[in-house]
PDB file of C-alpha atoms and ligand atoms in Angstrom:
ATOM      1  CA  MET U   1     123.155 101.496  83.052  1.00  0.00           C
ATOM      2  CA  THR U   2     120.874  98.568  82.326  1.00  0.00           C
ATOM      3  CA  ALA U   3     118.384  97.278  84.876  1.00  0.00           C
ATOM      4  CA  ARG U   4     118.467  93.841  86.404  1.00  0.00           C
ATOM      5  CA  ILE U   5     115.562  91.831  84.973  1.00  0.00           C
ATOM      6  CA  ILE U   6     113.356  90.322  87.680  1.00  0.00           C
ATOM      7  CA  ASP U   7     112.606  86.780  86.507  1.00  0.00           C
ATOM      8  CA  GLY U   8     108.989  86.265  87.574  1.00  0.00           C
ATOM      9  CA  LYS U   9     108.768  82.998  85.691  1.00  0.00           C
ATOM     10  CA  ARG U  10     111.598  81.459  87.719  1.00  0.00           C
ATOM     11  CA  ILE U  11     110.444  82.921  91.055  1.00  0.00           C
ATOM     12  CA  ALA U  12     106.885  81.674  90.402  1.00  0.00           C
ATOM     13  CA  ALA U  13     108.128  78.173  89.524  1.00  0.00           C
ATOM     14  CA  GLU U  14     110.123  78.039  92.778  1.00  0.00           C
ATOM     15  CA  LEU U  15     107.089  79.189  94.756  1.00  0.00           C
ATOM     16  CA  ARG U  16     104.857  76.559  93.108  1.00  0.00           C
ATOM     17  CA  ALA U  17     107.429  73.875  93.943  1.00  0.00           C
ATOM     18  CA  ARG U  18     107.311  74.933  97.622  1.00  0.00           C
ATOM     19  CA  VAL U  19     103.501  74.848  97.547  1.00  0.00           C
ATOM     20  CA  ALA U  20     103.629  71.349  96.028  1.00  0.00           C
ATOM     21  CA  ASP U  21     105.973  70.213  98.852  1.00  0.00           C
ATOM     22  CA  GLU U  22     103.624  71.571 101.511  1.00  0.00           C
ATOM     23  CA  ALA U  23     100.523  70.158  99.771  1.00  0.00           C
ATOM     24  CA  GLY U  24     102.258  66.756  99.723  1.00  0.00           C
ATOM     25  CA  ARG U  25     102.961  67.056 103.440  1.00  0.00           C
ATOM     26  CA  ALA U  26      99.319  67.955 104.177  1.00  0.00           C
ATOM     27  CA  ARG U  27      98.153  64.896 102.255  1.00  0.00           C
ATOM     28  CA  ARG U  28     100.658  62.499 103.870  1.00  0.00           C
ATOM     29  CA  ASP U  29     100.367  63.743 107.432  1.00  0.00           C
ATOM     30  CA  HIS U  30      96.730  64.808 107.599  1.00  0.00           C
ATOM     31  CA  GLY U  31      94.900  63.246 104.626  1.00  0.00           C
ATOM     32  CA  LEU U  32      94.163  66.761 103.374  1.00  0.00           C
ATOM     33  CA  THR U  33      94.124  67.542  99.638  1.00  0.00           C
ATOM     34  CA  PRO U  34      93.647  71.292  99.144  1.00  0.00           C
ATOM     35  CA  GLY U  35      90.962  71.947  96.511  1.00  0.00           C
ATOM     36  CA  LEU U  36      90.380  75.024  94.347  1.00  0.00           C
ATOM     37  CA  ALA U  37      87.129  75.728  92.494  1.00  0.00           C
ATOM     38  CA  VAL U  38      87.305  78.203  89.612  1.00  0.00           C
ATOM     39  CA  VAL U  39      84.098  79.634  88.185  1.00  0.00           C
ATOM     40  CA  LEU U  40      84.165  81.055  84.664  1.00  0.00           C
ATOM     41  CA  VAL U  41      81.082  82.816  83.316  1.00  0.00           C
ATOM     42  CA  GLY U  42      80.927  83.364  79.550  1.00  0.00           C
ATOM     43  CA  ASP U  43      83.544  82.803  76.880  1.00  0.00           C
ATOM     44  CA  ASP U  44      85.972  85.723  77.097  1.00  0.00           C
ATOM     45  CA  PRO U  45      89.123  84.340  75.395  1.00  0.00           C
ATOM     46  CA  ALA U  46      91.619  85.952  77.817  1.00  0.00           C
ATOM     47  CA  SER U  47      89.679  84.578  80.815  1.00  0.00           C
ATOM     48  CA  GLN U  48      89.594  81.111  79.217  1.00  0.00           C
ATOM     49  CA  VAL U  49      93.393  81.167  78.897  1.00  0.00           C
ATOM     50  CA  TYR U  50      93.823  82.203  82.555  1.00  0.00           C
ATOM     51  CA  VAL U  51      91.380  79.581  83.819  1.00  0.00           C
ATOM     52  CA  ARG U  52      93.032  76.803  81.820  1.00  0.00           C
ATOM     53  CA  SER U  53      96.442  77.703  83.223  1.00  0.00           C
ATOM     54  CA  LYS U  54      95.054  77.839  86.785  1.00  0.00           C
ATOM     55  CA  HIS U  55      93.556  74.365  86.311  1.00  0.00           C
ATOM     56  CA  ARG U  56      96.813  72.838  85.028  1.00  0.00           C
ATOM     57  CA  LEU U  57      99.088  74.455  87.626  1.00  0.00           C
ATOM     58  CA  THR U  58      96.737  73.552  90.506  1.00  0.00           C
ATOM     59  CA  GLN U  59      96.920  69.878  89.521  1.00  0.00           C
ATOM     60  CA  GLU U  60     100.700  70.074  89.027  1.00  0.00           C
ATOM     61  CA  ALA U  61     100.994  71.320  92.609  1.00  0.00           C
ATOM     62  CA  GLY U  62      99.183  68.189  93.823  1.00  0.00           C
ATOM     63  CA  MET U  63      95.936  69.955  94.630  1.00  0.00           C
ATOM     64  CA  ALA U  64      92.397  69.260  93.411  1.00  0.00           C
ATOM     65  CA  SER U  65      90.990  71.554  90.731  1.00  0.00           C
ATOM     66  CA  PHE U  66      87.270  71.955  90.074  1.00  0.00           C
ATOM     67  CA  GLU U  67      86.217  73.940  87.022  1.00  0.00           C
ATOM     68  CA  HIS U  68      82.721  75.354  86.588  1.00  0.00           C
ATOM     69  CA  VAL U  69      81.890  77.008  83.266  1.00  0.00           C
ATOM     70  CA  LEU U  70      78.555  78.809  83.020  1.00  0.00           C
ATOM     71  CA  PRO U  71      77.008  80.522  79.990  1.00  0.00           C
ATOM     72  CA  ALA U  72      77.275  84.327  79.723  1.00  0.00           C
ATOM     73  CA  ASP U  73      73.494  84.658  80.158  1.00  0.00           C
ATOM     74  CA  VAL U  74      73.350  82.639  83.404  1.00  0.00           C
ATOM     75  CA  ALA U  75      70.885  84.025  85.945  1.00  0.00           C
ATOM     76  CA  GLN U  76      72.324  85.717  89.020  1.00  0.00           C
ATOM     77  CA  ASP U  77      70.408  83.261  91.271  1.00  0.00           C
ATOM     78  CA  GLU U  78      71.916  80.287  89.515  1.00  0.00           C
ATOM     79  CA  LEU U  79      75.454  81.627  89.994  1.00  0.00           C
ATOM     80  CA  LEU U  80      74.704  82.368  93.657  1.00  0.00           C
ATOM     81  CA  ALA U  81      73.336  78.815  94.084  1.00  0.00           C
ATOM     82  CA  LEU U  82      76.599  77.382  92.676  1.00  0.00           C
ATOM     83  CA  ILE U  83      78.640  79.507  95.101  1.00  0.00           C
ATOM     84  CA  ALA U  84      76.450  78.327  97.999  1.00  0.00           C
ATOM     85  CA  ARG U  85      77.139  74.704  96.986  1.00  0.00           C
ATOM     86  CA  LEU U  86      80.894  75.358  96.773  1.00  0.00           C
ATOM     87  CA  ASN U  87      80.779  77.081 100.187  1.00  0.00           C
ATOM     88  CA  ARG U  88      79.331  73.851 101.664  1.00  0.00           C
ATOM     89  CA  ASP U  89      81.548  71.413  99.705  1.00  0.00           C
ATOM     90  CA  PRO U  90      84.190  69.923 102.070  1.00  0.00           C
ATOM     91  CA  LEU U  91      86.529  69.148  99.113  1.00  0.00           C
ATOM     92  CA  VAL U  92      86.645  72.830  98.123  1.00  0.00           C
ATOM     93  CA  HIS U  93      88.913  75.123 100.160  1.00  0.00           C
ATOM     94  CA  GLY U  94      89.281  77.965  97.683  1.00  0.00           C
ATOM     95  CA  ILE U  95      86.703  79.635  95.404  1.00  0.00           C
ATOM     96  CA  LEU U  96      87.678  81.988  92.597  1.00  0.00           C
ATOM     97  CA  VAL U  97      85.121  83.641  90.341  1.00  0.00           C
ATOM     98  CA  GLN U  98      87.004  84.839  87.272  1.00  0.00           C
ATOM     99  CA  LEU U  99      86.532  88.569  86.661  1.00  0.00           C
ATOM    100  CA  PRO U 100      85.269  90.532  84.871  1.00  0.00           C
ATOM    101  CA  LEU U 101      81.744  89.078  84.981  1.00  0.00           C
ATOM    102  CA  PRO U 102      79.220  89.843  82.209  1.00  0.00           C
ATOM    103  CA  LYS U 103      77.526  93.206  82.789  1.00  0.00           C
ATOM    104  CA  SER U 104      74.140  91.552  83.501  1.00  0.00           C
ATOM    105  CA  LEU U 105      75.527  90.137  86.770  1.00  0.00           C
ATOM    106  CA  ASN U 106      76.052  91.977  90.053  1.00  0.00           C
ATOM    107  CA  THR U 107      79.769  91.462  90.780  1.00  0.00           C
ATOM    108  CA  GLU U 108      79.563  92.867  94.298  1.00  0.00           C
ATOM    109  CA  ALA U 109      76.752  90.486  95.310  1.00  0.00           C
ATOM    110  CA  VAL U 110      78.644  87.537  93.821  1.00  0.00           C
ATOM    111  CA  ILE U 111      81.849  88.361  95.729  1.00  0.00           C
ATOM    112  CA  ASN U 112      79.889  88.918  98.939  1.00  0.00           C
ATOM    113  CA  ALA U 113      78.349  85.429  98.594  1.00  0.00           C
ATOM    114  CA  ILE U 114      81.738  83.660  98.811  1.00  0.00           C
ATOM    115  CA  ASP U 115      82.612  82.223 102.229  1.00  0.00           C
ATOM    116  CA  PRO U 116      85.450  84.544 103.416  1.00  0.00           C
ATOM    117  CA  ALA U 117      87.396  81.474 104.611  1.00  0.00           C
ATOM    118  CA  LYS U 118      87.429  80.205 100.989  1.00  0.00           C
ATOM    119  CA  ASP U 119      87.948  83.618  99.359  1.00  0.00           C
ATOM    120  CA  VAL U 120      91.370  82.926  97.795  1.00  0.00           C
ATOM    121  CA  ASP U 121      91.073  86.128  95.724  1.00  0.00           C
ATOM    122  CA  GLY U 122      90.905  88.201  98.924  1.00  0.00           C
ATOM    123  CA  LEU U 123      88.102  90.313  97.468  1.00  0.00           C
ATOM    124  CA  HIS U 124      85.356  89.701 100.055  1.00  0.00           C
ATOM    125  CA  PRO U 125      84.850  92.823 102.234  1.00  0.00           C
ATOM    126  CA  ASN U 126      85.729  90.714 105.267  1.00  0.00           C
ATOM    127  CA  ASN U 127      89.211  90.001 103.889  1.00  0.00           C
ATOM    128  CA  ALA U 128      89.690  93.437 102.283  1.00  0.00           C
ATOM    129  CA  GLY U 129      88.721  95.058 105.604  1.00  0.00           C
ATOM    130  CA  ARG U 130      91.025  92.823 107.626  1.00  0.00           C
ATOM    131  CA  LEU U 131      93.898  93.618 105.269  1.00  0.00           C
ATOM    132  CA  ALA U 132      93.154  97.356 105.520  1.00  0.00           C
ATOM    133  CA  ASN U 133      93.177  97.058 109.313  1.00  0.00           C
ATOM    134  CA  GLY U 134      96.513  95.250 109.279  1.00  0.00           C
ATOM    135  CA  PHE U 135      95.108  91.887 110.437  1.00  0.00           C
ATOM    136  CA  ALA U 136      95.814  88.451 108.950  1.00  0.00           C
ATOM    137  CA  ALA U 137      93.710  87.970 105.819  1.00  0.00           C
ATOM    138  CA  LEU U 138      93.560  86.151 102.515  1.00  0.00           C
ATOM    139  CA  SER U 139      95.015  88.828 100.213  1.00  0.00           C
ATOM    140  CA  PRO U 140      94.614  89.323  96.458  1.00  0.00           C
ATOM    141  CA  CYS U 141      97.094  87.252  94.450  1.00  0.00           C
ATOM    142  CA  THR U 142      98.553  89.818  92.054  1.00  0.00           C
ATOM    143  CA  PRO U 143      99.550  92.288  94.808  1.00  0.00           C
ATOM    144  CA  LEU U 144     101.027  89.409  96.842  1.00  0.00           C
ATOM    145  CA  GLY U 145     103.093  88.497  93.788  1.00  0.00           C
ATOM    146  CA  CYS U 146     104.255  92.120  93.427  1.00  0.00           C
ATOM    147  CA  ILE U 147     105.521  92.127  97.015  1.00  0.00           C
ATOM    148  CA  ILE U 148     107.398  88.839  96.552  1.00  0.00           C
ATOM    149  CA  LEU U 149     109.065  90.168  93.367  1.00  0.00           C
ATOM    150  CA  THR U 150     110.052  93.387  95.152  1.00  0.00           C
ATOM    151  CA  LYS U 151     111.547  91.379  98.009  1.00  0.00           C
ATOM    152  CA  SER U 152     113.662  89.423  95.525  1.00  0.00           C
ATOM    153  CA  VAL U 153     115.471  92.768  95.071  1.00  0.00           C
ATOM    154  CA  HIS U 154     115.133  94.423  98.514  1.00  0.00           C
ATOM    155  CA  ALA U 155     115.205  92.353 101.708  1.00  0.00           C
ATOM    156  CA  SER U 156     113.286  95.118 103.503  1.00  0.00           C
ATOM    157  CA  LEU U 157     110.921  97.750 102.092  1.00  0.00           C
ATOM    158  CA  GLN U 158     110.935  99.734 105.321  1.00  0.00           C
ATOM    159  CA  GLY U 159     110.974 103.489 104.779  1.00  0.00           C
ATOM    160  CA  MET U 160     111.115 103.226 100.985  1.00  0.00           C
ATOM    161  CA  ASN U 161     109.031 105.568  98.846  1.00  0.00           C
ATOM    162  CA  ALA U 162     106.560 103.528  96.805  1.00  0.00           C
ATOM    163  CA  ILE U 163     104.080 104.711  94.211  1.00  0.00           C
ATOM    164  CA  VAL U 164     101.161 102.599  93.064  1.00  0.00           C
ATOM    165  CA  ILE U 165      99.608 103.815  89.815  1.00  0.00           C
ATOM    166  CA  GLY U 166      96.056 102.441  89.691  1.00  0.00           C
ATOM    167  CA  ARG U 167      93.385 102.035  92.375  1.00  0.00           C
ATOM    168  CA  SER U 168      91.478  98.876  91.415  1.00  0.00           C
ATOM    169  CA  ASN U 169      90.072  96.529  94.058  1.00  0.00           C
ATOM    170  CA  LEU U 170      92.020  93.664  92.470  1.00  0.00           C
ATOM    171  CA  VAL U 171      95.458  95.334  92.460  1.00  0.00           C
ATOM    172  CA  GLY U 172      95.997  98.991  93.425  1.00  0.00           C
ATOM    173  CA  ARG U 173      94.089  99.200  96.708  1.00  0.00           C
ATOM    174  CA  PRO U 174      95.273  95.888  98.224  1.00  0.00           C
ATOM    175  CA  LEU U 175      98.844  96.588  97.037  1.00  0.00           C
ATOM    176  CA  LEU U 176      98.734  99.895  98.938  1.00  0.00           C
ATOM    177  CA  GLN U 177      97.784  97.976 102.099  1.00  0.00           C
ATOM    178  CA  LEU U 178     100.458  95.285 101.661  1.00  0.00           C
ATOM    179  CA  LEU U 179     103.127  97.965 101.116  1.00  0.00           C
ATOM    180  CA  LEU U 180     101.963  99.778 104.264  1.00  0.00           C
ATOM    181  CA  ASN U 181     102.295  96.479 106.167  1.00  0.00           C
ATOM    182  CA  GLU U 182     105.916  96.370 104.900  1.00  0.00           C
ATOM    183  CA  ASN U 183     106.455  99.856 106.370  1.00  0.00           C
ATOM    184  CA  ALA U 184     106.892 101.543 102.990  1.00  0.00           C
ATOM    185  CA  THR U 185     105.739 105.131 102.466  1.00  0.00           C
ATOM    186  CA  VAL U 186     103.010 104.832  99.856  1.00  0.00           C
ATOM    187  CA  THR U 187     101.530 107.206  97.305  1.00  0.00           C
ATOM    188  CA  ILE U 188      98.559 105.964  95.305  1.00  0.00           C
ATOM    189  CA  ALA U 189      98.033 107.664  91.964  1.00  0.00           C
ATOM    190  CA  HIS U 190      95.305 107.224  89.352  1.00  0.00           C
ATOM    191  CA  SER U 191      93.782 108.684  86.204  1.00  0.00           C
ATOM    192  CA  ARG U 192      92.906 111.972  87.930  1.00  0.00           C
ATOM    193  CA  SER U 193      96.278 112.476  89.618  1.00  0.00           C
ATOM    194  CA  ARG U 194      98.152 115.638  88.690  1.00  0.00           C
ATOM    195  CA  GLU U 195     101.874 115.665  87.892  1.00  0.00           C
ATOM    196  CA  LEU U 196     102.237 111.915  87.767  1.00  0.00           C
ATOM    197  CA  ALA U 197     105.800 112.207  86.437  1.00  0.00           C
ATOM    198  CA  THR U 198     106.820 114.324  89.437  1.00  0.00           C
ATOM    199  CA  LEU U 199     105.162 111.916  91.889  1.00  0.00           C
ATOM    200  CA  CYS U 200     106.961 108.975  90.256  1.00  0.00           C
ATOM    201  CA  ALA U 201     110.342 110.671  90.172  1.00  0.00           C
ATOM    202  CA  ARG U 202     110.802 110.429  93.939  1.00  0.00           C
ATOM    203  CA  ALA U 203     109.764 106.775  94.194  1.00  0.00           C
ATOM    204  CA  ASP U 204     112.201 103.956  94.994  1.00  0.00           C
ATOM    205  CA  LEU U 205     109.476 101.463  94.045  1.00  0.00           C
ATOM    206  CA  VAL U 206     107.116 102.005  91.107  1.00  0.00           C
ATOM    207  CA  TYR U 207     104.054  99.765  90.561  1.00  0.00           C
ATOM    208  CA  ALA U 208     102.227 100.337  87.282  1.00  0.00           C
ATOM    209  CA  ALA U 209      98.694  98.882  87.269  1.00  0.00           C
ATOM    210  CA  VAL U 210      96.561 101.073  85.036  1.00  0.00           C
ATOM    211  CA  GLY U 211      96.081  99.028  81.858  1.00  0.00           C
ATOM    212  CA  LYS U 212      97.589 101.657  79.520  1.00  0.00           C
ATOM    213  CA  ALA U 213     100.224 100.316  77.136  1.00  0.00           C
ATOM    214  CA  GLU U 214     103.746 101.656  77.782  1.00  0.00           C
ATOM    215  CA  MET U 215     102.461 104.690  79.696  1.00  0.00           C
ATOM    216  CA  VAL U 216     105.352 104.914  82.183  1.00  0.00           C
ATOM    217  CA  ARG U 217     108.378 106.533  80.519  1.00  0.00           C
ATOM    218  CA  SER U 218     112.025 106.676  81.486  1.00  0.00           C
ATOM    219  CA  ASP U 219     112.000 110.372  82.434  1.00  0.00           C
ATOM    220  CA  TRP U 220     109.483 109.548  85.209  1.00  0.00           C
ATOM    221  CA  ILE U 221     111.869 107.112  86.881  1.00  0.00           C
ATOM    222  CA  LYS U 222     114.455 107.823  89.547  1.00  0.00           C
ATOM    223  CA  PRO U 223     117.762 106.191  88.477  1.00  0.00           C
ATOM    224  CA  GLY U 224     118.116 102.831  90.208  1.00  0.00           C
ATOM    225  CA  ALA U 225     114.423 102.491  91.152  1.00  0.00           C
ATOM    226  CA  THR U 226     112.672  99.103  91.151  1.00  0.00           C
ATOM    227  CA  VAL U 227     109.838  98.979  88.602  1.00  0.00           C
ATOM    228  CA  ILE U 228     107.066  96.370  88.817  1.00  0.00           C
ATOM    229  CA  ASP U 229     104.835  96.260  85.745  1.00  0.00           C
ATOM    230  CA  VAL U 230     101.367  94.774  86.352  1.00  0.00           C
ATOM    231  CA  GLY U 231      99.982  95.705  82.917  1.00  0.00           C
ATOM    232  CA  ILE U 232      99.151  93.209  80.180  1.00  0.00           C
ATOM    233  CA  ASN U 233      98.181  95.022  76.980  1.00  0.00           C
ATOM    234  CA  ARG U 234      97.909  93.616  73.480  1.00  0.00           C
ATOM    235  CA  LEU U 235      99.463  95.896  70.864  1.00  0.00           C
ATOM    236  CA  VAL U 236      99.216  95.323  67.136  1.00  0.00           C
ATOM    237  CA  ASP U 237     102.326  96.483  65.244  1.00  0.00           C
ATOM    238  CA  ALA U 238     102.263  98.225  61.867  1.00  0.00           C
ATOM    239  CA  ASP U 239     102.940  94.871  60.161  1.00  0.00           C
ATOM    240  CA  GLY U 240      99.857  93.375  61.858  1.00  0.00           C
ATOM    241  CA  LYS U 241     101.781  91.303  64.403  1.00  0.00           C
ATOM    242  CA  ALA U 242     100.330  91.289  67.926  1.00  0.00           C
ATOM    243  CA  ARG U 243     102.572  91.533  70.981  1.00  0.00           C
ATOM    244  CA  LEU U 244     102.007  91.816  74.719  1.00  0.00           C
ATOM    245  CA  VAL U 245     103.345  94.897  76.451  1.00  0.00           C
ATOM    246  CA  GLY U 246     103.046  96.208  79.976  1.00  0.00           C
ATOM    247  CA  ASP U 247     102.105  99.619  81.359  1.00  0.00           C
ATOM    248  CA  VAL U 248     105.818 100.502  81.322  1.00  0.00           C
ATOM    249  CA  ASP U 249     107.893 101.373  78.265  1.00  0.00           C
ATOM    250  CA  PHE U 250     110.336  98.535  78.926  1.00  0.00           C
ATOM    251  CA  ALA U 251     112.988  99.440  76.319  1.00  0.00           C
ATOM    252  CA  GLU U 252     113.292 102.948  77.723  1.00  0.00           C
ATOM    253  CA  VAL U 253     112.762 102.389  81.430  1.00  0.00           C
ATOM    254  CA  SER U 254     115.156  99.431  81.646  1.00  0.00           C
ATOM    255  CA  GLN U 255     117.958 101.916  80.793  1.00  0.00           C
ATOM    256  CA  VAL U 256     117.228 103.943  83.953  1.00  0.00           C
ATOM    257  CA  ALA U 257     115.724 101.551  86.530  1.00  0.00           C
ATOM    258  CA  GLY U 258     117.814  99.399  88.863  1.00  0.00           C
ATOM    259  CA  ALA U 259     115.502  96.400  88.483  1.00  0.00           C
ATOM    260  CA  ILE U 260     112.427  95.809  86.333  1.00  0.00           C
ATOM    261  CA  THR U 261     109.884  93.068  85.605  1.00  0.00           C
ATOM    262  CA  PRO U 262     109.377  92.046  81.968  1.00  0.00           C
ATOM    263  CA  VAL U 263     105.980  91.507  80.292  1.00  0.00           C
ATOM    264  CA  PRO U 264     105.323  88.654  79.834  1.00  0.00           C
ATOM    265  CA  GLY U 265     107.276  86.674  82.423  1.00  0.00           C
ATOM    266  CA  GLY U 266     107.145  89.131  85.328  1.00  0.00           C
ATOM    267  CA  VAL U 267     104.055  89.635  87.491  1.00  0.00           C
ATOM    268  CA  GLY U 268     101.787  87.334  85.419  1.00  0.00           C
ATOM    269  CA  PRO U 269     103.186  83.962  86.528  1.00  0.00           C
ATOM    270  CA  MET U 270     103.255  85.157  90.144  1.00  0.00           C
ATOM    271  CA  THR U 271      99.473  85.637  90.262  1.00  0.00           C
ATOM    272  CA  VAL U 272      98.705  81.939  89.754  1.00  0.00           C
ATOM    273  CA  ALA U 273     101.531  80.870  92.080  1.00  0.00           C
ATOM    274  CA  CYS U 274     100.069  83.102  94.827  1.00  0.00           C
ATOM    275  CA  LEU U 275      96.603  81.682  94.146  1.00  0.00           C
ATOM    276  CA  LEU U 276      98.032  78.253  94.969  1.00  0.00           C
ATOM    277  CA  VAL U 277      99.632  79.672  98.134  1.00  0.00           C
ATOM    278  CA  ASN U 278      96.266  81.117  99.188  1.00  0.00           C
ATOM    279  CA  THR U 279      94.486  77.815  98.471  1.00  0.00           C
ATOM    280  CA  LEU U 280      97.010  75.935 100.619  1.00  0.00           C
ATOM    281  CA  ARG U 281      96.650  78.503 103.409  1.00  0.00           C
ATOM    282  CA  ALA U 282      92.839  78.419 103.238  1.00  0.00           C
ATOM    283  CA  ALA U 283      92.789  74.606 103.316  1.00  0.00           C
ATOM    284  CA  SER U 284      95.118  74.510 106.329  1.00  0.00           C
ATOM    285  CA  ALA U 285      93.077  77.105 108.213  1.00  0.00           C
ATOM    286  CA  ILE U 286      89.760  75.348 107.466  1.00  0.00           C
ATOM    287  CA  ALA U 287      91.240  72.016 108.616  1.00  0.00           C
ATOM    288  CA  GLY U 288      92.558  73.626 111.813  1.00  0.00           C
ATOM    289  CA  LEU U 289      96.192  72.923 110.887  1.00  0.00           C
ATOM    290  CA  PRO U 290      99.057  75.322 111.599  1.00  0.00           C
ATOM    291  CA  LYS U 291      99.896  77.957 108.960  1.00  0.00           C
ATOM    292  CA  PRO U 292     101.925  76.243 106.196  1.00  0.00           C
ATOM    293  CA  ALA U 293     105.590  77.197 105.751  1.00  0.00           C
ATOM    294  CA  VAL U 294     104.888  78.960 102.477  1.00  0.00           C
TER     295      VAL U 294
HETATM  296  N1  GUN C   1      90.878  88.542  86.314  1.00  0.00           N
HETATM  297  C1  GUN C   1      92.141  88.988  86.125  1.00  0.00           C
HETATM  298  N2  GUN C   1      92.880  88.768  87.215  1.00  0.00           N
HETATM  299  C2  GUN C   1      92.082  88.162  88.123  1.00  0.00           C
HETATM  300  C3  GUN C   1      92.272  87.683  89.452  1.00  0.00           C
HETATM  301  O1  GUN C   1      93.345  87.762  90.059  1.00  0.00           O
HETATM  302  N3  GUN C   1      91.186  87.139  90.044  1.00  0.00           N
HETATM  303  C4  GUN C   1      89.985  87.060  89.414  1.00  0.00           C
HETATM  304  N4  GUN C   1      88.986  86.531  90.082  1.00  0.00           N
HETATM  305  N5  GUN C   1      89.773  87.501  88.194  1.00  0.00           N
HETATM  306  C5  GUN C   1      90.814  88.044  87.551  1.00  0.00           C
END
């Protein structure tokens, strides 16, 4: 058996097109142009690539994009002052501070300084707490994308056994909460979990978000399971050629799974698409408009 490949690139493009439609409607009917501010501190090459793609796709969706690049040695107070300005700026409806921040900065204090209404990353304790309590909240983009990809395979996740491998604030923990809201039965595993293979083997839905190249093997996977690979790892082959791989051994697992996301072209494109969704939702809520249809 060979798994169905979940085409994240196509699903993300469709989602962005729906966001662009709704953003156009907001502009025509209400004079509202949703605006996203992205803050990049330092010159990490991977972060620069992400930020550039966010900038381009935000503009393509008909929204305003504001980029703020600060040096790696910026003072904490200066970064907090920028966030305070963005909190007050009526053209800005979403604020994203690209992570990870340089070690000299206090990430928690920076996240806490963002106005929760503009927190399109869903990382502020106000939003994380609301999500954990099952209330409406801005939710982190990558987990939102994982749920949309899963629903492209299964109309309902109710009663399914899901395992999330990884417990980060950006992915694992919010994904656990979103799956609970979908009435899945959720196990969350991590680096200290025992018998990971056994835990995985009973899962209908497997989410790998640990950052370890090709860690999930085919003998962990229940035949027919849906596998969502959140990992992006750079591997250098024996001949010196670099390639991107996920946390799942794709060649092996795609022989056993029912459906699987590729890397690249799976979860990755969904993250930015969901960021645009969150920016549209935040702008509508701030302007007192009804929840957009996307
Ligand atoms: N770095 C990698 N992914 C993300 C993300 O979704 N949000 C932020 N802020 N930083 C990231």
